[in-house]
mmCIF file of C-alpha atoms in Angstrom:
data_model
loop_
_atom_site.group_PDB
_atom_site.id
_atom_site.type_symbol
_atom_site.label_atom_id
_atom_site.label_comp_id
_atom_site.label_asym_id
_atom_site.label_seq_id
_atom_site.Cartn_x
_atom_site.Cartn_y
_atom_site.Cartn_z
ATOM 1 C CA UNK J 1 -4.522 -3.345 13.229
ATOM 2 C CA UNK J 2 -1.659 -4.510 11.419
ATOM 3 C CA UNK J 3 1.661 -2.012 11.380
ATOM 4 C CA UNK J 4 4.837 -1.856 9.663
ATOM 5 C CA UNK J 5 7.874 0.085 11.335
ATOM 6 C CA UNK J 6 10.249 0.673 8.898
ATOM 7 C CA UNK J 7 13.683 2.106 9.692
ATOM 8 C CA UNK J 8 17.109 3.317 9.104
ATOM 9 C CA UNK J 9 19.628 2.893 11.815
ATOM 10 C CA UNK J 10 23.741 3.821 11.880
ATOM 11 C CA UNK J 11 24.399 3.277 15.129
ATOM 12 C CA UNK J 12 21.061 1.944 16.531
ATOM 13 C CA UNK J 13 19.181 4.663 17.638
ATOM 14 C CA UNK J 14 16.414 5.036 14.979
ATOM 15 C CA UNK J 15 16.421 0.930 15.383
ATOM 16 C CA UNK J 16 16.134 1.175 19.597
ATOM 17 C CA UNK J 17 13.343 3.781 19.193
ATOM 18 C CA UNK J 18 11.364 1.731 16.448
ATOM 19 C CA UNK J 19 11.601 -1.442 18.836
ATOM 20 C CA UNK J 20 10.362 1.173 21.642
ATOM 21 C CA UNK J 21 7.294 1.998 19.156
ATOM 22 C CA UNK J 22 6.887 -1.759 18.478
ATOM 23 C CA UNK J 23 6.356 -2.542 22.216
ATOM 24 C CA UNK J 24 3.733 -0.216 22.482
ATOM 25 C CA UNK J 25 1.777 -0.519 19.616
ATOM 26 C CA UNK J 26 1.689 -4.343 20.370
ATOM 27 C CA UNK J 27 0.117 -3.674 23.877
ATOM 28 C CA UNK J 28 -2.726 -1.939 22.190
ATOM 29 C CA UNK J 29 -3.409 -5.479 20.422
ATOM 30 C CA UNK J 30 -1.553 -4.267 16.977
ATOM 31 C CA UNK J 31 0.229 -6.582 14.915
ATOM 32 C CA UNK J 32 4.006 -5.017 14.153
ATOM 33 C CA UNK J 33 6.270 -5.821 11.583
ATOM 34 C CA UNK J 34 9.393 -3.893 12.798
ATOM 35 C CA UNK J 35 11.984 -3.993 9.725
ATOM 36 C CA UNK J 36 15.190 -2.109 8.355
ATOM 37 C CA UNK J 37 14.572 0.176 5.109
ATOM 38 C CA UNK J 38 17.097 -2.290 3.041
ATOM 39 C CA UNK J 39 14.112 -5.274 3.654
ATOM 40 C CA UNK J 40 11.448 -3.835 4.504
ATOM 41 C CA UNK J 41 8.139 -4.963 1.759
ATOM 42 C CA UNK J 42 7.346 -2.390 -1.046
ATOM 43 C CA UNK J 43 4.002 -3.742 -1.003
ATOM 44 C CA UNK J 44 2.004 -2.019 1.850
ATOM 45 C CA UNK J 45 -1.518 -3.478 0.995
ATOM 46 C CA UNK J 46 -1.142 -5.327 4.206
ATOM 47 C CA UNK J 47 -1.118 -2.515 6.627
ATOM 48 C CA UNK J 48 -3.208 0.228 8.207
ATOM 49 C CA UNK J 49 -0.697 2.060 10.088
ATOM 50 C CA UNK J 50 3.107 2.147 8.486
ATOM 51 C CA UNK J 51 5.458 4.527 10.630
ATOM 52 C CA UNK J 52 8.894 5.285 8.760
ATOM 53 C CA UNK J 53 11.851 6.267 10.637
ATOM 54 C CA UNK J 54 16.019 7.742 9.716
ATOM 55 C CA UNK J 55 18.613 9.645 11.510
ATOM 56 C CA UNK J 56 19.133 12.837 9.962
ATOM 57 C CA UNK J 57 22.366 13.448 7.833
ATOM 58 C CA UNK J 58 23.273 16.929 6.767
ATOM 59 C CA UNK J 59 19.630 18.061 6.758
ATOM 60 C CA UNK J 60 18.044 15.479 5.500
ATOM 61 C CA UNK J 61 18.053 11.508 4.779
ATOM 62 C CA UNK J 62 20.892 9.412 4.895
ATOM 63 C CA UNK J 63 22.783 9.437 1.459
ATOM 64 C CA UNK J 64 25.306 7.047 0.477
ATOM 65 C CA UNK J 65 27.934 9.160 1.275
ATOM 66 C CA UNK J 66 26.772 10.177 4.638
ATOM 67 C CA UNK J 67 26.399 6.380 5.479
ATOM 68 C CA UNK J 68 29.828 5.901 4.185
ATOM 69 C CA UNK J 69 30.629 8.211 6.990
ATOM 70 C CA UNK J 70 29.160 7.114 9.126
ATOM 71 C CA UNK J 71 31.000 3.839 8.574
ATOM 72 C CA UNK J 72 34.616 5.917 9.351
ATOM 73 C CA UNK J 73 33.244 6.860 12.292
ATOM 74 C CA UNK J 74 32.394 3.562 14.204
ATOM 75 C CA UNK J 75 35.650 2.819 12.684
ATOM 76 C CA UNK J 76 37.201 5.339 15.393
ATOM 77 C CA UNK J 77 37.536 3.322 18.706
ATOM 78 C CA UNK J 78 37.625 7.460 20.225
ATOM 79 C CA UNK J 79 33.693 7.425 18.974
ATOM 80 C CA UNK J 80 32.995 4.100 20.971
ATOM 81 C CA UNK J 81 30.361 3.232 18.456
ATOM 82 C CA UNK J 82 28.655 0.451 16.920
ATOM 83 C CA UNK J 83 27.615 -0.051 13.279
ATOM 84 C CA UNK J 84 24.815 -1.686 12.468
ATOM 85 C CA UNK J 85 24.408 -4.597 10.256
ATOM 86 C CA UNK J 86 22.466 -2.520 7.914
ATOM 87 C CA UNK J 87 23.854 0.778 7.949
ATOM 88 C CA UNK J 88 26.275 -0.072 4.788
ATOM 89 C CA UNK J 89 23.127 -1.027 2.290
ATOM 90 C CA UNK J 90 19.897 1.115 1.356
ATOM 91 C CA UNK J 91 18.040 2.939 3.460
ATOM 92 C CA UNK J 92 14.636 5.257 3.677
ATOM 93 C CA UNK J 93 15.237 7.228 0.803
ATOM 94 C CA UNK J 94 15.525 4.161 -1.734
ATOM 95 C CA UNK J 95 12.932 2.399 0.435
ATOM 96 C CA UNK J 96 10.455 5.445 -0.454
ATOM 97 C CA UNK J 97 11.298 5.005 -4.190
ATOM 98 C CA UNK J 98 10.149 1.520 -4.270
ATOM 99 C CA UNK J 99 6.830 1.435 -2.186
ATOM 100 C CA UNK J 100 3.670 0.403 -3.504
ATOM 101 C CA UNK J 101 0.489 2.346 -2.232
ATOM 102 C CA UNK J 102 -2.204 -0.280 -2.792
ATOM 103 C CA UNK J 103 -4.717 0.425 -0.566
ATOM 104 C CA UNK J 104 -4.825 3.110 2.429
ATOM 105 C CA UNK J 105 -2.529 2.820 5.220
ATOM 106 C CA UNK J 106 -1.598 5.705 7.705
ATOM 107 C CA UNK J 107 1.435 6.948 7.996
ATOM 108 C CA UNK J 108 3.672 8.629 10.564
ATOM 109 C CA UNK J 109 7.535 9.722 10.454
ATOM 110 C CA UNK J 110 10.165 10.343 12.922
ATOM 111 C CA UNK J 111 13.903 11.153 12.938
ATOM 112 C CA UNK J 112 16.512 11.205 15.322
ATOM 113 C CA UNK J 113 18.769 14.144 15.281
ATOM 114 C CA UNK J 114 20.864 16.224 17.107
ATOM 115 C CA UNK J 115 20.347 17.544 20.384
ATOM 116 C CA UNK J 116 21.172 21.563 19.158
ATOM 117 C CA UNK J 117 18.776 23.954 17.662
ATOM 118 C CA UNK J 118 16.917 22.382 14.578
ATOM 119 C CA UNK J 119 18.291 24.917 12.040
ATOM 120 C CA UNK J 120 21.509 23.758 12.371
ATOM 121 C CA UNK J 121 20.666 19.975 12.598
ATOM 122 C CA UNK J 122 17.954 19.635 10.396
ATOM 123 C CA UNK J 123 14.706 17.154 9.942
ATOM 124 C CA UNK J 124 15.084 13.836 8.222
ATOM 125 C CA UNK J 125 11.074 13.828 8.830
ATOM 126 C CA UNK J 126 10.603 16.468 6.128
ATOM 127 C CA UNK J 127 12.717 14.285 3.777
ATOM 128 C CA UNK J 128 10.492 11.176 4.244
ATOM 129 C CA UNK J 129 6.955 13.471 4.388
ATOM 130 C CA UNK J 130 8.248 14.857 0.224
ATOM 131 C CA UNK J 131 9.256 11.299 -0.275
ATOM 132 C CA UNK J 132 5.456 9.976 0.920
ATOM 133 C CA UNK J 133 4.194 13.314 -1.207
ATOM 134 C CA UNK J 134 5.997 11.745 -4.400
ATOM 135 C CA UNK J 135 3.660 8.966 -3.707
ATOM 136 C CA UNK J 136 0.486 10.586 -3.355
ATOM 137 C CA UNK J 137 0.575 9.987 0.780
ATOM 138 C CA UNK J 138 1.644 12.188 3.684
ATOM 139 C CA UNK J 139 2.010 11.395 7.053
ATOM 140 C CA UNK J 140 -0.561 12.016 9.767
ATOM 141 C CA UNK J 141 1.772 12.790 12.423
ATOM 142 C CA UNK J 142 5.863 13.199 12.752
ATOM 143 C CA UNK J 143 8.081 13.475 15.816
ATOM 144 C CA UNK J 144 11.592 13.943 16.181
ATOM 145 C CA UNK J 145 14.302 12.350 18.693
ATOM 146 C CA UNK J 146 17.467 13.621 19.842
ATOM 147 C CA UNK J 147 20.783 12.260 20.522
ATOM 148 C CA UNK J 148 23.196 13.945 22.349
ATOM 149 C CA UNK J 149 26.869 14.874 20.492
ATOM 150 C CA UNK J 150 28.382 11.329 21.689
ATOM 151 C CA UNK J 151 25.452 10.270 19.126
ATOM 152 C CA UNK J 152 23.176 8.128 21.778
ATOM 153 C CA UNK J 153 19.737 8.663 22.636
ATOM 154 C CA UNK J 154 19.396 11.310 25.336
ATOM 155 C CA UNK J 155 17.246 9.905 28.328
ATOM 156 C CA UNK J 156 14.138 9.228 28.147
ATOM 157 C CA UNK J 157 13.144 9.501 24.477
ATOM 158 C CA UNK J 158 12.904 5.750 24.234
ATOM 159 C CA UNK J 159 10.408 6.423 26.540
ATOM 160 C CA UNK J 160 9.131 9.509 24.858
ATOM 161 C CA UNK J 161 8.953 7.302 21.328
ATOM 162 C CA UNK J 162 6.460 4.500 23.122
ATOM 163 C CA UNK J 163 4.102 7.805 23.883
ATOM 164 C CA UNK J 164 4.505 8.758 20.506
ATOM 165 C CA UNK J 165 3.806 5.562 18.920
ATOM 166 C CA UNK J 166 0.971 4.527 21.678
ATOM 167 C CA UNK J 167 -1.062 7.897 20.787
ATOM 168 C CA UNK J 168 -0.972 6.629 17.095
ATOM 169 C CA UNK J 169 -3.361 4.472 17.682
ATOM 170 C CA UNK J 170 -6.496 6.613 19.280
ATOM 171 C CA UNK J 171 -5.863 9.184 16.083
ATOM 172 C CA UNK J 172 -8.880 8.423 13.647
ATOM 173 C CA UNK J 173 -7.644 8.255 9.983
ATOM 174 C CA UNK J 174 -7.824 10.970 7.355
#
């Protein structure tokens, strides 16, 4: 099986849990292509399983302006966080825009989000399911992963992401 993780990382959560997916999607014998949304191919003809994952901003995908907050915010040594390289250019909602569906692949979604009730926080994974829906795909199975209010990855969901990812592989395609 060849798989593409694509992803959308601010700080390097969504990018930590996609690595965590990588890892145990490769012990199944899968070949992963783990890459950011702003590089990431258009052309999926190449894959069987392609998992696509973003924080979620103000309900929903990253927008430039929400990424261009995200920038003021590592800028805040209080916040003791760490831009990515990525995090100024593109991300999953371009990415979506762009994709060619030659072919059949699977897909699955995740987010991260806050750790507080998901009607205030949101679901980036909705976002990415009507972007897959604009392109005549949907996503066999979604998950969502928290981060706590100092935005890093509560324990254990790195963990909880290699289940995640790992059970991708037994479910038989649509």
């Amino acid at each position: 099986m060849n798989a593409l993780i694509v992803y959308e990382s601010m700080f390097g959560n969504t990018r930590k849990l996609a690595e965590a997916m990588a890892g145990a999607l490769e012990t199944t014998g899968a070949d992963v292509t783990v890459s950011p949304a702003c590089e990431a191919p258009a052309d999926l003809s190449d894959y069987t399983l392609v998992i696509v994952g973003a924080p979620t901003h103000a309900h929903s995908l990253p927008r430039p302006k929400s990424r261009a907050e995200a920038v003021e915010w590592a800028v805040d040594p209080t916040k003791k966080l760490s831009l990515e390289e990525t995090a100024r250019s593109t991300g999953v909602r371009e990415w979506l825009e762009g994709i060619m569906l030659v072919g059949n692949p699977r897909f699955a979604v995740f987010s991260t989000r806050a750790d507080i009730p998901r009607i205030f926080s949101g679901d980036a994974t909705a976002a990415i399911r009507k972007g897959l829906r604009r392109r005549l795909a949907d996503a066999d199975a979604h998950a969502d992963f928290l981060v706590g209010l100092d935005n890093r990855l509560l324990e254990g969901e790195e963990g909880r992401a290699s289940e995640w990812a790992g059970g991708l592989v037994a479910v038989p395609s649509a």
